[in-house]
């Protein structure tokens, strides 16, 4: 009995060639699933709009350089979600030092972030993944 019929061998080779190659760039990161740079920028822009219109916390930002904050938030979220960015801002403790932020302030900030993500049509499942990245920062932000 012939083990390898030539036709079968050719078929096996063709199947190998057609098999999906391992991607060189990771394309299943949260960053990619949020829509890459444009997706992260949309989330940050919508969040800053929400915060700006939120009388409960917008006074904290009255002396803030908003274009700079926008750039740093984009970098931070891009890096934290597996995107090709490096966060160049201050540590969370340092950035929020002297503000004496409370748990309630933090909850309101998260509420605005959720409203922003809903506005730009981030799915509830992806929203949960983003919130899971932010939640551990609470002790670095509150009470500084
Ligand atoms: C997980 C939650 C938070 C994250 C990831 C975050 C992230 C950041 C980042 C990246 C910066 C810029 C850092 C830098 O200037 O080097 C920043 C600054 C700032 N954050 Fe937050 N933040 C959070 C929560 C909050 C909350 C709850 C408030 C107030 C309600 C707040 C108010 C501010 C203000 C006012 C600044 C600007 C400080 C300045 O002008 O020097 N942040 N935040």
PDB file of C-alpha atoms and ligand atoms in Angstrom:
ATOM      1  CA  UNK A   1       0.000   0.000   0.000  1.00  0.00           C
ATOM      2  CA  UNK A   2       1.323   3.460  -0.914  1.00  0.00           C
ATOM      3  CA  UNK A   3       1.328   5.693   2.146  1.00  0.00           C
ATOM      4  CA  UNK A   4       1.435   9.030   0.316  1.00  0.00           C
ATOM      5  CA  UNK A   5      -0.603   9.240  -2.846  1.00  0.00           C
ATOM      6  CA  UNK A   6       0.848  12.256  -4.757  1.00  0.00           C
ATOM      7  CA  UNK A   7      -2.599  13.827  -4.996  1.00  0.00           C
ATOM      8  CA  UNK A   8      -3.104  13.572  -1.251  1.00  0.00           C
ATOM      9  CA  UNK A   9       0.335  15.045  -0.596  1.00  0.00           C
ATOM     10  CA  UNK A  10      -0.441  18.050  -2.830  1.00  0.00           C
ATOM     11  CA  UNK A  11      -3.725  18.495  -1.010  1.00  0.00           C
ATOM     12  CA  UNK A  12      -1.983  18.459   2.377  1.00  0.00           C
ATOM     13  CA  UNK A  13       0.534  21.063   1.150  1.00  0.00           C
ATOM     14  CA  UNK A  14      -2.251  23.299  -0.119  1.00  0.00           C
ATOM     15  CA  UNK A  15      -4.009  23.023   3.243  1.00  0.00           C
ATOM     16  CA  UNK A  16      -0.785  24.146   4.999  1.00  0.00           C
ATOM     17  CA  UNK A  17      -0.420  27.141   2.701  1.00  0.00           C
ATOM     18  CA  UNK A  18      -4.009  28.143   3.321  1.00  0.00           C
ATOM     19  CA  UNK A  19      -3.704  27.845   7.120  1.00  0.00           C
ATOM     20  CA  UNK A  20      -3.913  31.260   8.831  1.00  0.00           C
ATOM     21  CA  UNK A  21      -0.497  32.685   9.642  1.00  0.00           C
ATOM     22  CA  UNK A  22       0.274  33.908  13.149  1.00  0.00           C
ATOM     23  CA  UNK A  23      -0.157  37.692  12.949  1.00  0.00           C
ATOM     24  CA  UNK A  24       3.015  39.730  13.522  1.00  0.00           C
ATOM     25  CA  UNK A  25       1.009  42.516  15.162  1.00  0.00           C
ATOM     26  CA  UNK A  26      -1.355  41.540  17.971  1.00  0.00           C
ATOM     27  CA  UNK A  27      -4.798  42.358  16.678  1.00  0.00           C
ATOM     28  CA  UNK A  28      -6.936  41.118  19.543  1.00  0.00           C
ATOM     29  CA  UNK A  29      -5.894  43.690  22.130  1.00  0.00           C
ATOM     30  CA  UNK A  30      -8.501  45.786  23.914  1.00  0.00           C
ATOM     31  CA  UNK A  31      -6.926  48.726  22.069  1.00  0.00           C
ATOM     32  CA  UNK A  32      -7.747  47.160  18.698  1.00  0.00           C
ATOM     33  CA  UNK A  33     -11.225  46.168  19.792  1.00  0.00           C
ATOM     34  CA  UNK A  34     -11.910  49.753  20.917  1.00  0.00           C
ATOM     35  CA  UNK A  35     -11.101  50.866  17.376  1.00  0.00           C
ATOM     36  CA  UNK A  36      -7.395  51.718  17.733  1.00  0.00           C
ATOM     37  CA  UNK A  37      -6.230  55.330  17.926  1.00  0.00           C
ATOM     38  CA  UNK A  38      -9.494  56.764  16.590  1.00  0.00           C
ATOM     39  CA  UNK A  39     -11.540  54.710  19.068  1.00  0.00           C
ATOM     40  CA  UNK A  40      -9.450  55.743  22.083  1.00  0.00           C
ATOM     41  CA  UNK A  41      -9.520  59.406  20.986  1.00  0.00           C
ATOM     42  CA  UNK A  42     -13.307  59.264  20.654  1.00  0.00           C
ATOM     43  CA  UNK A  43     -13.634  57.846  24.200  1.00  0.00           C
ATOM     44  CA  UNK A  44     -11.319  60.504  25.675  1.00  0.00           C
ATOM     45  CA  UNK A  45     -13.007  63.389  23.803  1.00  0.00           C
ATOM     46  CA  UNK A  46     -16.461  62.241  24.874  1.00  0.00           C
ATOM     47  CA  UNK A  47     -15.225  61.795  28.496  1.00  0.00           C
ATOM     48  CA  UNK A  48     -13.783  65.314  28.592  1.00  0.00           C
ATOM     49  CA  UNK A  49     -17.084  66.671  27.227  1.00  0.00           C
ATOM     50  CA  UNK A  50     -19.033  64.773  29.890  1.00  0.00           C
ATOM     51  CA  UNK A  51     -16.716  65.970  32.676  1.00  0.00           C
ATOM     52  CA  UNK A  52     -16.803  69.563  31.391  1.00  0.00           C
ATOM     53  CA  UNK A  53     -20.607  69.532  31.586  1.00  0.00           C
ATOM     54  CA  UNK A  54     -20.727  67.838  34.988  1.00  0.00           C
ATOM     55  CA  UNK A  55     -21.259  70.478  37.687  1.00  0.00           C
ATOM     56  CA  UNK A  56     -20.388  67.911  40.365  1.00  0.00           C
ATOM     57  CA  UNK A  57     -16.703  67.673  39.346  1.00  0.00           C
ATOM     58  CA  UNK A  58     -15.898  70.174  36.571  1.00  0.00           C
ATOM     59  CA  UNK A  59     -14.473  72.783  38.981  1.00  0.00           C
ATOM     60  CA  UNK A  60     -11.518  70.461  39.629  1.00  0.00           C
ATOM     61  CA  UNK A  61     -10.483  71.050  36.017  1.00  0.00           C
ATOM     62  CA  UNK A  62     -10.856  74.861  35.913  1.00  0.00           C
ATOM     63  CA  UNK A  63      -7.083  75.513  35.841  1.00  0.00           C
ATOM     64  CA  UNK A  64      -6.131  72.434  33.848  1.00  0.00           C
ATOM     65  CA  UNK A  65      -4.445  72.575  30.439  1.00  0.00           C
ATOM     66  CA  UNK A  66      -7.127  70.518  28.681  1.00  0.00           C
ATOM     67  CA  UNK A  67      -5.228  69.752  25.433  1.00  0.00           C
ATOM     68  CA  UNK A  68      -2.385  68.422  27.607  1.00  0.00           C
ATOM     69  CA  UNK A  69      -4.765  66.338  29.745  1.00  0.00           C
ATOM     70  CA  UNK A  70      -6.373  64.996  26.553  1.00  0.00           C
ATOM     71  CA  UNK A  71      -2.979  63.947  25.165  1.00  0.00           C
ATOM     72  CA  UNK A  72      -2.000  62.234  28.440  1.00  0.00           C
ATOM     73  CA  UNK A  73      -5.333  60.416  28.828  1.00  0.00           C
ATOM     74  CA  UNK A  74      -5.064  59.140  25.240  1.00  0.00           C
ATOM     75  CA  UNK A  75      -1.512  57.922  25.909  1.00  0.00           C
ATOM     76  CA  UNK A  76      -2.519  56.314  29.198  1.00  0.00           C
ATOM     77  CA  UNK A  77      -5.544  54.452  27.831  1.00  0.00           C
ATOM     78  CA  UNK A  78      -3.659  53.455  24.661  1.00  0.00           C
ATOM     79  CA  UNK A  79      -0.781  51.999  26.717  1.00  0.00           C
ATOM     80  CA  UNK A  80      -3.064  50.308  29.284  1.00  0.00           C
ATOM     81  CA  UNK A  81      -5.160  48.612  26.595  1.00  0.00           C
ATOM     82  CA  UNK A  82      -2.171  47.146  24.759  1.00  0.00           C
ATOM     83  CA  UNK A  83      -1.730  49.852  22.148  1.00  0.00           C
ATOM     84  CA  UNK A  84       1.563  51.164  20.735  1.00  0.00           C
ATOM     85  CA  UNK A  85       1.940  54.103  23.155  1.00  0.00           C
ATOM     86  CA  UNK A  86       4.020  55.072  26.159  1.00  0.00           C
ATOM     87  CA  UNK A  87       2.420  57.084  28.946  1.00  0.00           C
ATOM     88  CA  UNK A  88       4.609  60.141  29.566  1.00  0.00           C
ATOM     89  CA  UNK A  89       2.561  61.795  32.332  1.00  0.00           C
ATOM     90  CA  UNK A  90       2.986  61.883  36.072  1.00  0.00           C
ATOM     91  CA  UNK A  91       2.091  59.014  38.387  1.00  0.00           C
ATOM     92  CA  UNK A  92      -1.576  58.940  39.429  1.00  0.00           C
ATOM     93  CA  UNK A  93      -0.602  59.877  43.017  1.00  0.00           C
ATOM     94  CA  UNK A  94       1.421  62.864  41.816  1.00  0.00           C
ATOM     95  CA  UNK A  95      -1.140  64.055  39.230  1.00  0.00           C
ATOM     96  CA  UNK A  96      -3.942  64.118  41.827  1.00  0.00           C
ATOM     97  CA  UNK A  97      -1.907  65.272  44.793  1.00  0.00           C
ATOM     98  CA  UNK A  98      -3.429  68.123  46.824  1.00  0.00           C
ATOM     99  CA  UNK A  99      -6.909  67.565  45.304  1.00  0.00           C
ATOM    100  CA  UNK A 100      -8.191  65.503  48.233  1.00  0.00           C
ATOM    101  CA  UNK A 101     -10.471  63.578  45.876  1.00  0.00           C
ATOM    102  CA  UNK A 102     -13.132  61.432  47.550  1.00  0.00           C
ATOM    103  CA  UNK A 103     -14.592  58.061  46.599  1.00  0.00           C
ATOM    104  CA  UNK A 104     -17.695  59.968  45.482  1.00  0.00           C
ATOM    105  CA  UNK A 105     -15.583  62.131  43.095  1.00  0.00           C
ATOM    106  CA  UNK A 106     -14.048  58.949  41.712  1.00  0.00           C
ATOM    107  CA  UNK A 107     -17.491  57.335  41.248  1.00  0.00           C
ATOM    108  CA  UNK A 108     -18.738  60.440  39.388  1.00  0.00           C
ATOM    109  CA  UNK A 109     -15.653  60.400  37.137  1.00  0.00           C
ATOM    110  CA  UNK A 110     -16.354  56.725  36.322  1.00  0.00           C
ATOM    111  CA  UNK A 111     -20.034  57.541  35.732  1.00  0.00           C
ATOM    112  CA  UNK A 112     -18.977  60.205  33.189  1.00  0.00           C
ATOM    113  CA  UNK A 113     -16.591  57.754  31.553  1.00  0.00           C
ATOM    114  CA  UNK A 114     -19.407  55.189  31.209  1.00  0.00           C
ATOM    115  CA  UNK A 115     -21.748  57.843  29.738  1.00  0.00           C
ATOM    116  CA  UNK A 116     -18.976  58.803  27.283  1.00  0.00           C
ATOM    117  CA  UNK A 117     -18.364  55.204  26.205  1.00  0.00           C
ATOM    118  CA  UNK A 118     -22.111  54.663  25.747  1.00  0.00           C
ATOM    119  CA  UNK A 119     -22.267  57.865  23.672  1.00  0.00           C
ATOM    120  CA  UNK A 120     -19.552  56.643  21.295  1.00  0.00           C
ATOM    121  CA  UNK A 121     -21.126  53.175  21.145  1.00  0.00           C
ATOM    122  CA  UNK A 122     -18.554  51.090  23.021  1.00  0.00           C
ATOM    123  CA  UNK A 123     -20.321  47.799  23.791  1.00  0.00           C
ATOM    124  CA  UNK A 124     -21.206  47.023  27.432  1.00  0.00           C
ATOM    125  CA  UNK A 125     -18.720  44.110  27.426  1.00  0.00           C
ATOM    126  CA  UNK A 126     -15.849  46.342  26.276  1.00  0.00           C
ATOM    127  CA  UNK A 127     -16.903  49.017  28.784  1.00  0.00           C
ATOM    128  CA  UNK A 128     -16.450  46.430  31.549  1.00  0.00           C
ATOM    129  CA  UNK A 129     -12.929  45.691  30.299  1.00  0.00           C
ATOM    130  CA  UNK A 130     -12.032  49.393  30.328  1.00  0.00           C
ATOM    131  CA  UNK A 131     -13.509  49.875  33.816  1.00  0.00           C
ATOM    132  CA  UNK A 132     -11.485  46.904  35.073  1.00  0.00           C
ATOM    133  CA  UNK A 133      -8.338  48.826  34.090  1.00  0.00           C
ATOM    134  CA  UNK A 134      -9.443  52.001  35.886  1.00  0.00           C
ATOM    135  CA  UNK A 135     -10.814  50.467  39.092  1.00  0.00           C
ATOM    136  CA  UNK A 136      -7.427  49.480  40.602  1.00  0.00           C
ATOM    137  CA  UNK A 137      -6.295  53.127  40.288  1.00  0.00           C
ATOM    138  CA  UNK A 138      -8.842  54.285  42.883  1.00  0.00           C
ATOM    139  CA  UNK A 139      -6.407  54.217  45.849  1.00  0.00           C
ATOM    140  CA  UNK A 140      -3.791  56.088  43.773  1.00  0.00           C
ATOM    141  CA  UNK A 141      -6.299  58.853  42.941  1.00  0.00           C
ATOM    142  CA  UNK A 142      -8.522  59.202  46.046  1.00  0.00           C
ATOM    143  CA  UNK A 143      -7.237  61.005  49.153  1.00  0.00           C
ATOM    144  CA  UNK A 144      -4.010  62.321  47.617  1.00  0.00           C
TER     145      UNK A 144
HETATM  146  C1  LIG B   1      -8.951  56.122  37.321  1.00  0.00           C
HETATM  147  C2  LIG B   1      -9.333  57.400  37.342  1.00  0.00           C
HETATM  148  C3  LIG B   1      -8.460  58.496  36.797  1.00  0.00           C
HETATM  149  C4  LIG B   1      -7.500  58.450  35.837  1.00  0.00           C
HETATM  150  C5  LIG B   1      -7.024  57.255  35.028  1.00  0.00           C
HETATM  151  C6  LIG B   1      -6.973  59.793  35.695  1.00  0.00           C
HETATM  152  C7  LIG B   1      -5.963  60.152  34.827  1.00  0.00           C
HETATM  153  C8  LIG B   1      -5.346  61.384  34.816  1.00  0.00           C
HETATM  154  C9  LIG B   1      -4.199  61.722  34.012  1.00  0.00           C
HETATM  155  C10 LIG B   1      -3.490  60.796  33.036  1.00  0.00           C
HETATM  156  C11 LIG B   1      -3.868  62.991  34.301  1.00  0.00           C
HETATM  157  C12 LIG B   1      -2.693  63.805  33.719  1.00  0.00           C
HETATM  158  C13 LIG B   1      -1.430  63.529  34.493  1.00  0.00           C
HETATM  159  C14 LIG B   1      -0.376  64.593  34.320  1.00  0.00           C
HETATM  160  O1  LIG B   1      -0.738  65.790  34.309  1.00  0.00           O
HETATM  161  O2  LIG B   1       0.821  64.254  34.250  1.00  0.00           O
HETATM  162  C15 LIG B   1      -4.843  63.474  35.245  1.00  0.00           C
HETATM  163  C16 LIG B   1      -4.885  64.750  35.747  1.00  0.00           C
HETATM  164  C17 LIG B   1      -5.962  65.259  36.399  1.00  0.00           C
HETATM  165  N1  LIG B   1      -7.000  64.553  36.936  1.00  0.00           N
HETATM  166 FE1  LIG B   1      -7.299  62.599  36.774  1.00  0.00          FE
HETATM  167  N2  LIG B   1      -7.640  60.618  36.557  1.00  0.00           N
HETATM  168  C18 LIG B   1      -8.551  59.869  37.253  1.00  0.00           C
HETATM  169  C19 LIG B   1      -9.451  60.333  38.186  1.00  0.00           C
HETATM  170  C20 LIG B   1      -9.691  61.651  38.430  1.00  0.00           C
HETATM  171  C21 LIG B   1     -10.798  62.168  39.207  1.00  0.00           C
HETATM  172  C22 LIG B   1     -11.811  61.311  39.946  1.00  0.00           C
HETATM  173  C23 LIG B   1     -10.707  63.531  39.153  1.00  0.00           C
HETATM  174  C24 LIG B   1     -11.611  64.565  39.759  1.00  0.00           C
HETATM  175  C25 LIG B   1     -12.875  64.359  39.970  1.00  0.00           C
HETATM  176  C26 LIG B   1      -9.527  63.864  38.386  1.00  0.00           C
HETATM  177  C27 LIG B   1      -9.068  65.133  38.127  1.00  0.00           C
HETATM  178  C28 LIG B   1      -7.888  65.430  37.497  1.00  0.00           C
HETATM  179  C29 LIG B   1      -7.394  66.791  37.316  1.00  0.00           C
HETATM  180  C30 LIG B   1      -8.075  68.075  37.761  1.00  0.00           C
HETATM  181  C31 LIG B   1      -6.184  66.680  36.621  1.00  0.00           C
HETATM  182  C32 LIG B   1      -5.272  67.820  36.140  1.00  0.00           C
HETATM  183  C33 LIG B   1      -4.238  68.143  37.142  1.00  0.00           C
HETATM  184  C34 LIG B   1      -3.485  69.392  36.707  1.00  0.00           C
HETATM  185  O3  LIG B   1      -4.067  70.268  36.052  1.00  0.00           O
HETATM  186  O4  LIG B   1      -2.317  69.496  37.050  1.00  0.00           O
HETATM  187  N3  LIG B   1      -8.942  62.698  37.962  1.00  0.00           N
HETATM  188  N4  LIG B   1      -5.729  62.486  35.551  1.00  0.00           N
END
